[in-house]
Amino acid sequence: FPNYQGFENLPDIEDYIIIGAHGLSVDDRTIGMSMTEITGGDEKEYYGANTVVNFIKKEVLGYSNVWNKNKASGEQSIIILNACSTGAGENSLAQQISGNLNDVVVVAPDSPTGNVQDPVTAKFYQYGPRQEPTTIYENGKLKRDKNGIPVYKWGKVNNWRLFLNGNMIGTIRGDQKLSHKNIDPIIRAAREAELNTEK
């Protein structure tokens, strides 16, 4: 929701709520998101955590089968913000959102999201928070691999950040595809730390 180009590849897990949006920045700080309502219409800009949370509650969770199923079964809900830099900096937009969405894990990139190229299909997919690739030239021509696919030099790898109840609970490298395998242990550790604190 919504399905931006290449967004279908991030990730292929049915029990995550994935929000594809643009991060809106002012003075290098992401303070909002630009999204399209599920009922259609033009893309709109939403500034401030409260405004974004109201949009998520009305336009995303109100229509989400995953949200309703998790609520009924008591399962942990995980929202992935595929929106540039929404997890960046102290008290990031994602951190504020997680504080307003009680007991929901919010996963967000700490930098602009980049793309990777599928070596078989040559299609580009949005993947995770990493610097944009730069093209490599050889003898004045774009360097290509044996299949004719352009070769890129990737920038440094950044991170997905995970937030729960207004606190950062962990990070996952941006070149790893998000999955239960790398998300669940972080949530488990945070829950155990909570229980130990309460004792």
Backbone as CSV, one residue per row, in Angstrom:
resi,resn,N_x,N_y,N_z,CA_x,CA_y,CA_z,C_x,C_y,C_z
1,PHE,0.840,-1.188,0.000,0.000,0.000,0.000,0.877,1.241,0.000
2,PRO,0.788,2.123,-0.969,0.350,1.772,-2.307,1.492,1.118,-3.061
3,ASN,1.239,0.596,-4.232,2.256,-0.183,-4.928,3.073,0.695,-5.873
4,TYR,4.115,1.324,-5.330,5.013,2.094,-6.176,5.851,1.131,-7.011
5,GLN,6.491,1.640,-8.053,7.283,0.807,-8.947,8.331,0.014,-8.163
6,GLY,8.321,-1.302,-8.341,9.296,-2.154,-7.673,8.943,-2.462,-6.237
7,PHE,7.898,-1.847,-5.714,7.581,-1.973,-4.295,7.121,-3.375,-3.935
8,GLU,6.618,-4.126,-4.923,6.102,-5.461,-4.645,7.197,-6.404,-4.143
9,ASN,8.447,-6.016,-4.298,9.528,-6.905,-3.882,9.988,-6.650,-2.448
10,LEU,9.327,-5.771,-1.733,9.793,-5.413,-0.386,8.696,-5.498,0.637
11,PRO,8.761,-6.433,1.536,9.268,-7.783,1.324,8.099,-8.665,0.948
12,ASP,8.310,-9.939,0.702,7.218,-10.798,0.267,6.644,-11.564,1.466
13,ILE,6.307,-10.825,2.513,5.778,-11.452,3.720,4.384,-10.919,3.952
14,GLU,3.427,-11.820,4.011,2.028,-11.425,4.012,1.565,-10.810,5.325
15,ASP,2.286,-11.050,6.419,1.779,-10.563,7.698,2.492,-9.306,8.190
16,TYR,3.088,-8.555,7.274,3.605,-7.231,7.578,2.695,-6.201,6.912
17,ILE,2.570,-5.044,7.533,1.837,-3.933,6.921,2.895,-3.014,6.332
18,ILE,2.890,-2.872,5.015,3.942,-2.120,4.336,3.352,-0.838,3.752
19,ILE,3.958,0.277,4.103,3.483,1.570,3.602,4.548,2.163,2.694
20,GLY,4.212,2.301,1.425,5.115,2.922,0.466,4.801,4.406,0.369
21,ALA,5.787,5.237,0.637,5.540,6.682,0.640,6.844,7.409,0.348
22,HIS,6.750,8.706,0.244,7.940,9.549,0.126,8.157,10.239,1.466
23,GLY,9.398,10.221,1.948,9.715,10.983,3.140,9.836,12.460,2.779
24,LEU,9.238,13.334,3.571,9.278,14.771,3.314,10.236,15.425,4.309
25,SER,11.244,16.098,3.783,12.284,16.662,4.641,12.295,18.180,4.615
26,VAL,12.642,18.760,5.752,12.889,20.190,5.889,14.205,20.323,6.645
27,ASP,15.168,21.063,6.067,16.486,21.227,6.686,17.114,19.879,7.038
28,ASP,17.070,18.935,6.095,17.672,17.606,6.253,17.041,16.773,7.367
29,ARG,15.858,17.103,7.787,15.156,16.298,8.797,13.814,15.873,8.219
30,THR,13.536,14.572,8.250,12.286,14.060,7.708,11.175,14.294,8.726
31,ILE,10.196,15.093,8.332,9.135,15.474,9.266,7.737,15.100,8.766
32,GLY,7.675,14.398,7.635,6.370,14.022,7.118,6.493,12.980,6.023
33,MET,5.329,12.597,5.483,5.282,11.614,4.411,4.258,12.040,3.373
34,SER,4.521,11.672,2.132,3.622,11.966,1.036,3.015,10.655,0.556
35,MET,1.680,10.556,0.596,1.001,9.290,0.304,-0.295,9.528,-0.451
36,THR,-0.813,8.446,-1.019,-2.099,8.486,-1.708,-3.109,7.708,-0.890
37,GLU,-4.297,8.267,-0.692,-5.331,7.554,0.057,-5.725,6.293,-0.685
38,ILE,-6.061,5.256,0.079,-6.388,3.964,-0.509,-7.619,4.047,-1.411
39,THR,-8.466,5.015,-1.154,-9.667,5.193,-1.971,-9.371,5.936,-3.273
40,GLY,-8.117,6.295,-3.468,-7.719,6.958,-4.706,-7.525,8.450,-4.513
41,GLY,-7.277,9.110,-5.618,-7.073,10.555,-5.557,-5.614,10.914,-5.702
42,ASP,-5.348,12.195,-5.531,-3.984,12.687,-5.681,-3.150,12.357,-4.454
43,GLU,-1.853,12.344,-4.659,-0.946,12.156,-3.533,-0.974,13.405,-2.659
44,LYS,-1.017,13.201,-1.340,-1.092,14.323,-0.410,0.088,14.283,0.548
45,GLU,0.429,15.449,1.061,1.532,15.560,2.015,0.973,15.654,3.427
46,TYR,1.598,14.884,4.322,1.189,14.849,5.721,2.405,15.190,6.574
47,TYR,2.348,16.291,7.297,3.474,16.741,8.108,3.190,16.509,9.597
48,GLY,4.217,16.040,10.306,4.113,15.808,11.739,3.626,14.412,12.050
49,ALA,4.138,13.851,13.149,3.825,12.466,13.524,2.330,12.255,13.739
50,ASN,1.656,13.198,14.398,0.221,13.030,14.671,-0.590,12.944,13.387
51,THR,-0.258,13.784,12.427,-0.976,13.784,11.150,-0.739,12.481,10.393
52,VAL,0.524,12.010,10.403,0.847,10.745,9.727,0.137,9.580,10.419
53,VAL,0.127,9.580,11.743,-0.548,8.503,12.488,-2.048,8.506,12.191
54,ASN,-2.659,9.676,12.141,-4.088,9.750,11.804,-4.348,9.168,10.426
55,PHE,-3.459,9.485,9.468,-3.591,8.916,8.121,-3.475,7.395,8.181
56,ILE,-2.463,6.894,8.900,-2.242,5.441,8.987,-3.463,4.754,9.603
57,LYS,-3.984,5.318,10.678,-5.150,4.702,11.333,-6.367,4.679,10.413
58,LYS,-6.590,5.789,9.714,-7.781,5.897,8.866,-7.632,5.147,7.550
59,GLU,-6.512,5.380,6.865,-6.377,4.903,5.495,-5.650,3.561,5.348
60,VAL,-4.871,3.177,6.355,-4.130,1.914,6.236,-4.749,0.855,7.134
61,LEU,-4.741,1.110,8.434,-5.219,0.098,9.372,-6.709,-0.156,9.210
62,GLY,-7.441,0.858,8.816,-8.872,0.697,8.607,-9.209,-0.282,7.496
63,TYR,-8.266,-0.500,6.575,-8.504,-1.398,5.442,-7.648,-2.665,5.507
64,SER,-6.809,-2.798,6.528,-5.818,-3.876,6.546,-6.355,-5.162,7.153
65,ASN,-6.374,-6.232,6.353,-6.748,-7.554,6.857,-5.721,-8.047,7.865
66,VAL,-4.438,-7.714,7.615,-3.362,-8.125,8.521,-3.592,-7.501,9.906
67,TRP,-3.890,-6.207,9.934,-4.115,-5.506,11.193,-5.275,-6.136,11.960
68,ASN,-6.394,-6.380,11.258,-7.580,-6.960,11.901,-7.301,-8.372,12.406
69,LYS,-6.573,-9.157,11.627,-6.232,-10.525,12.045,-5.335,-10.505,13.273
70,ASN,-4.312,-9.648,13.259,-3.392,-9.558,14.398,-4.116,-9.086,15.659
71,LYS,-5.017,-8.128,15.480,-5.761,-7.596,16.620,-6.617,-8.694,17.255
72,ALA,-7.263,-9.496,16.405,-8.136,-10.565,16.897,-7.345,-11.687,17.584
73,SER,-6.152,-11.970,17.066,-5.368,-13.102,17.597,-4.336,-12.687,18.648
74,GLY,-4.159,-11.363,18.833,-3.169,-10.894,19.796,-1.740,-10.956,19.282
75,GLU,-1.573,-11.123,17.963,-0.233,-11.181,17.355,0.376,-9.788,17.275
76,GLN,1.706,-9.754,17.232,2.435,-8.490,17.109,2.221,-7.900,15.716
77,SER,1.842,-6.643,15.628,1.721,-5.977,14.330,3.018,-5.245,14.011
78,ILE,3.455,-5.386,12.757,4.694,-4.761,12.302,4.374,-3.903,11.088
79,ILE,4.703,-2.612,11.181,4.501,-1.693,10.061,5.870,-1.321,9.503
80,ILE,6.053,-1.538,8.207,7.297,-1.154,7.540,7.027,0.127,6.754
81,LEU,7.774,1.175,7.086,7.678,2.430,6.345,8.746,2.407,5.262
82,ASN,8.352,2.150,4.037,9.311,2.235,2.937,9.272,3.671,2.425
83,ALA,9.816,4.559,3.261,9.780,5.993,2.982,11.116,6.578,3.417
84,CYS,11.776,7.243,2.502,13.145,7.724,2.716,13.348,8.438,4.044
85,SER,14.362,7.994,4.773,14.899,8.659,5.968,13.903,8.844,7.105
86,THR,12.805,8.098,7.119,11.815,8.260,8.185,12.322,7.737,9.527
87,GLY,13.403,6.940,9.520,13.984,6.454,10.768,15.280,7.152,11.131
88,ALA,15.611,8.243,10.444,16.912,8.909,10.626,16.897,9.874,11.808
89,GLY,18.024,9.914,12.516,18.241,10.920,13.550,17.577,10.628,14.874
90,GLU,17.861,11.514,15.834,17.251,11.415,17.162,15.768,11.771,17.069
91,ASN,14.948,11.028,17.772,13.500,11.274,17.790,12.943,11.388,16.376
92,SER,13.286,10.408,15.561,12.880,10.393,14.147,11.360,10.321,14.018
93,LEU,10.894,10.574,12.802,9.465,10.490,12.529,8.940,9.101,12.887
94,ALA,9.670,8.047,12.502,9.235,6.673,12.799,9.173,6.424,14.307
95,GLN,10.141,6.963,15.039,10.148,6.803,16.493,8.917,7.468,17.111
96,GLN,8.594,8.660,16.632,7.404,9.354,17.126,6.126,8.588,16.770
97,ILE,6.082,8.060,15.556,4.918,7.281,15.123,4.744,6.071,16.028
98,SER,5.849,5.387,16.351,5.765,4.188,17.195,5.277,4.539,18.598
99,GLY,5.587,5.743,19.071,5.096,6.183,20.368,3.603,6.440,20.371
100,ASN,3.060,6.773,19.195,1.626,7.057,19.056,0.797,5.838,18.672
101,LEU,1.459,4.788,18.178,0.762,3.545,17.831,1.145,2.511,18.888
102,ASN,0.355,2.415,19.917,0.686,1.592,21.067,0.962,0.135,20.698
103,ASP,2.132,-0.343,21.113,2.524,-1.747,20.983,2.606,-2.237,19.538
104,VAL,2.947,-1.350,18.621,3.168,-1.707,17.219,4.645,-1.477,16.904
105,VAL,5.280,-2.451,16.243,6.676,-2.277,15.831,6.692,-1.510,14.520
106,VAL,7.461,-0.416,14.471,7.606,0.378,13.252,9.036,0.216,12.760
107,VAL,9.172,-0.198,11.498,10.485,-0.397,10.886,10.648,0.676,9.812
108,ALA,11.790,1.398,9.855,11.964,2.510,8.918,13.443,2.676,8.566
109,PRO,13.729,3.212,7.374,15.117,3.396,6.953,15.735,4.647,7.565
110,ASP,17.040,4.561,7.861,17.725,5.732,8.423,18.384,6.581,7.348
111,SER,18.019,6.340,6.092,18.593,7.070,4.962,17.641,6.902,3.781
112,PRO,17.949,7.535,2.645,17.111,7.271,1.464,17.160,5.791,1.095
113,THR,16.023,5.274,0.619,16.015,3.882,0.170,16.614,3.811,-1.220
114,GLY,17.323,2.721,-1.479,17.969,2.541,-2.773,17.332,1.419,-3.552
115,ASN,17.978,1.022,-4.602,17.467,-0.039,-5.463,18.529,-1.107,-5.665
116,VAL,18.072,-2.314,-5.932,18.985,-3.367,-6.371,18.465,-3.902,-7.680
117,GLN,19.368,-4.464,-8.447,18.985,-4.985,-9.749,18.966,-6.505,-9.704
118,ASP,17.867,-7.087,-10.134,17.764,-8.536,-10.226,18.655,-8.999,-11.374
119,PRO,19.655,-9.864,-11.088,20.597,-10.257,-12.129,19.965,-11.065,-13.257
120,VAL,18.812,-11.675,-13.002,18.156,-12.494,-14.034,17.240,-11.644,-14.910
121,THR,16.372,-10.854,-14.265,15.387,-10.089,-15.040,15.875,-8.691,-15.406
122,ALA,16.942,-8.231,-14.754,17.506,-6.886,-14.940,16.566,-5.792,-14.443
123,LYS,15.485,-6.180,-13.729,14.578,-5.181,-13.167,15.174,-4.610,-11.885
124,PHE,14.862,-3.341,-11.616,15.290,-2.725,-10.374,14.155,-2.791,-9.353
125,TYR,14.495,-3.086,-8.107,13.513,-3.160,-7.048,13.930,-2.273,-5.889
126,GLN,12.971,-1.613,-5.273,13.268,-0.896,-4.039,13.610,-1.939,-2.996
127,TYR,14.650,-1.708,-2.255,15.136,-2.753,-1.365,15.368,-2.276,0.047
128,GLY,16.143,-1.260,0.206,16.432,-0.855,1.566,17.246,0.413,1.626
129,PRO,17.576,0.808,2.837,18.280,2.069,3.016,19.760,1.967,2.677
130,ARG,20.128,2.449,1.539,21.537,2.503,1.173,21.723,3.666,0.221
131,GLN,22.947,4.112,0.078,23.178,5.227,-0.824,22.923,4.797,-2.261
132,GLU,22.599,5.770,-3.090,22.306,5.473,-4.488,23.531,4.872,-5.179
133,PRO,23.297,3.957,-6.105,24.427,3.401,-6.842,24.984,4.398,-7.849
134,THR,26.269,4.288,-8.143,26.857,5.114,-9.199,27.260,4.205,-10.347
135,THR,27.057,4.675,-11.536,27.385,3.878,-12.710,28.898,3.802,-12.883
136,ILE,29.357,2.718,-13.447,30.782,2.518,-13.684,31.018,2.557,-15.198
137,TYR,31.969,3.364,-15.596,32.298,3.473,-17.019,33.693,2.914,-17.266
138,GLU,33.872,2.291,-18.426,35.159,1.759,-18.842,35.405,2.199,-20.278
139,ASN,36.490,2.908,-20.496,36.798,3.420,-21.839,35.652,4.248,-22.418
140,GLY,35.025,5.048,-21.549,33.964,5.931,-21.994,32.621,5.269,-22.216
141,LYS,32.515,3.949,-21.925,31.247,3.241,-22.111,30.774,2.673,-20.783
142,LEU,29.451,2.599,-20.634,28.874,2.028,-19.430,29.310,0.576,-19.299
143,LYS,29.889,0.252,-18.151,30.362,-1.118,-17.933,29.165,-2.048,-17.741
144,ARG,29.215,-3.198,-18.422,28.129,-4.181,-18.335,28.703,-5.547,-18.006
145,ASP,27.872,-6.403,-17.380,28.328,-7.754,-17.082,28.136,-8.634,-18.315
146,LYS,28.394,-9.944,-18.173,28.333,-10.855,-19.333,26.938,-10.958,-19.938
147,ASN,25.899,-10.575,-19.159,24.530,-10.600,-19.670,24.082,-9.256,-20.233
148,GLY,25.010,-8.301,-20.272,24.682,-6.993,-20.817,24.010,-6.063,-19.816
149,ILE,23.977,-6.468,-18.524,23.335,-5.659,-17.491,24.346,-4.652,-16.942
150,PRO,23.966,-3.380,-16.835,24.908,-2.376,-16.312,25.432,-2.747,-14.923
151,VAL,26.690,-2.452,-14.683,27.327,-2.733,-13.391,27.391,-1.436,-12.597
152,TYR,27.019,-1.511,-11.328,26.992,-0.325,-10.480,27.904,-0.500,-9.269
153,LYS,28.403,0.607,-8.798,29.141,0.608,-7.544,28.184,1.120,-6.482
154,TRP,27.990,0.317,-5.429,27.036,0.690,-4.403,27.692,1.543,-3.343
155,GLY,26.926,2.477,-2.818,27.403,3.290,-1.713,27.394,2.481,-0.427
156,LYS,27.740,3.133,0.682,27.772,2.419,1.959,26.380,1.937,2.333
157,VAL,26.355,0.845,3.052,25.086,0.277,3.488,24.643,0.973,4.769
158,ASN,23.410,1.397,4.811,22.840,2.011,5.998,21.934,0.995,6.691
159,ASN,20.956,1.439,7.442,20.179,0.494,8.257,18.680,0.731,8.211
160,TRP,17.944,-0.354,8.480,16.569,-0.268,8.919,16.624,-0.113,10.435
161,ARG,15.806,0.752,10.992,15.717,0.885,12.445,14.344,0.404,12.902
162,LEU,14.321,-0.277,14.035,13.077,-0.815,14.577,12.707,-0.050,15.842
163,PHE,11.440,0.367,15.929,10.950,1.144,17.058,9.722,0.473,17.654
164,LEU,9.622,0.546,18.985,8.467,0.007,19.697,8.153,0.942,20.858
165,ASN,6.921,1.418,20.908,6.476,2.310,21.988,7.408,3.507,22.196
166,GLY,7.869,4.094,21.100,8.685,5.301,21.169,10.159,5.068,21.449
167,ASN,10.603,3.813,21.474,12.012,3.492,21.713,12.601,2.709,20.553
168,MET,13.863,2.993,20.200,14.528,2.182,19.189,14.953,0.870,19.839
169,ILE,14.576,-0.252,19.220,14.880,-1.559,19.817,15.939,-2.333,19.039
170,GLY,16.361,-1.829,17.874,17.401,-2.524,17.121,17.526,-2.021,15.702
171,THR,18.515,-2.571,15.001,18.737,-2.208,13.596,18.995,-3.465,12.771
172,ILE,18.725,-3.345,11.488,19.015,-4.406,10.511,19.698,-3.740,9.331
173,ARG,20.777,-4.339,8.851,21.496,-3.761,7.715,20.573,-3.605,6.508
174,GLY,20.746,-2.493,5.810,19.886,-2.185,4.676,20.038,-3.098,3.481
175,ASP,21.124,-3.894,3.446,21.265,-4.814,2.319,20.703,-6.196,2.645
176,GLN,20.007,-6.314,3.767,19.316,-7.558,4.100,17.832,-7.378,3.837
177,LYS,17.233,-8.370,3.210,15.795,-8.301,2.986,15.091,-8.537,4.314
178,LEU,14.119,-7.708,4.632,13.412,-7.842,5.893,12.633,-9.143,5.929
179,SER,12.712,-9.823,7.053,12.028,-11.108,7.200,11.822,-11.400,8.679
180,HIS,11.023,-12.418,8.967,10.847,-12.845,10.353,12.194,-13.255,10.951
181,LYS,13.064,-13.796,10.118,14.361,-14.287,10.602,15.194,-13.172,11.235
182,ASN,15.137,-11.966,10.678,15.941,-10.892,11.272,15.136,-9.908,12.123
183,ILE,13.806,-9.871,11.976,12.987,-8.965,12.780,12.580,-9.590,14.118
184,ASP,12.119,-10.833,14.090,11.580,-11.467,15.304,12.554,-11.528,16.480
185,PRO,13.856,-11.859,16.262,14.768,-11.898,17.411,14.921,-10.532,18.100
186,ILE,14.850,-9.452,17.326,14.965,-8.104,17.906,13.744,-7.809,18.779
187,ILE,12.563,-8.177,18.280,11.336,-7.954,19.057,11.356,-8.802,20.326
188,ARG,11.772,-10.064,20.201,11.850,-10.953,21.369,12.765,-10.384,22.445
189,ALA,13.951,-9.907,22.009,14.924,-9.337,22.956,14.341,-8.110,23.654
190,ALA,13.610,-7.272,22.905,12.999,-6.074,23.493,11.932,-6.456,24.515
191,ARG,11.139,-7.470,24.202,10.094,-7.947,25.131,10.723,-8.501,26.409
192,GLU,11.809,-9.280,26.244,12.491,-9.852,27.415,13.090,-8.756,28.287
193,ALA,13.673,-7.735,27.645,14.246,-6.610,28.400,13.153,-5.874,29.166
194,GLU,11.967,-5.738,28.545,10.816,-5.110,29.207,10.406,-5.873,30.453
195,LEU,10.336,-7.214,30.314,9.948,-8.056,31.441,10.957,-7.970,32.574
196,ASN,12.249,-7.964,32.231,13.305,-7.867,33.248,13.257,-6.544,33.979
197,THR,12.891,-5.479,33.256,12.803,-4.136,33.855,11.642,-4.064,34.839
198,GLU,10.552,-4.752,34.497,9.350,-4.727,35.330,9.531,-5.493,36.636
199,LYS,10.479,-6.450,36.660,10.678,-7.289,37.862,11.338,-6.521,38.982
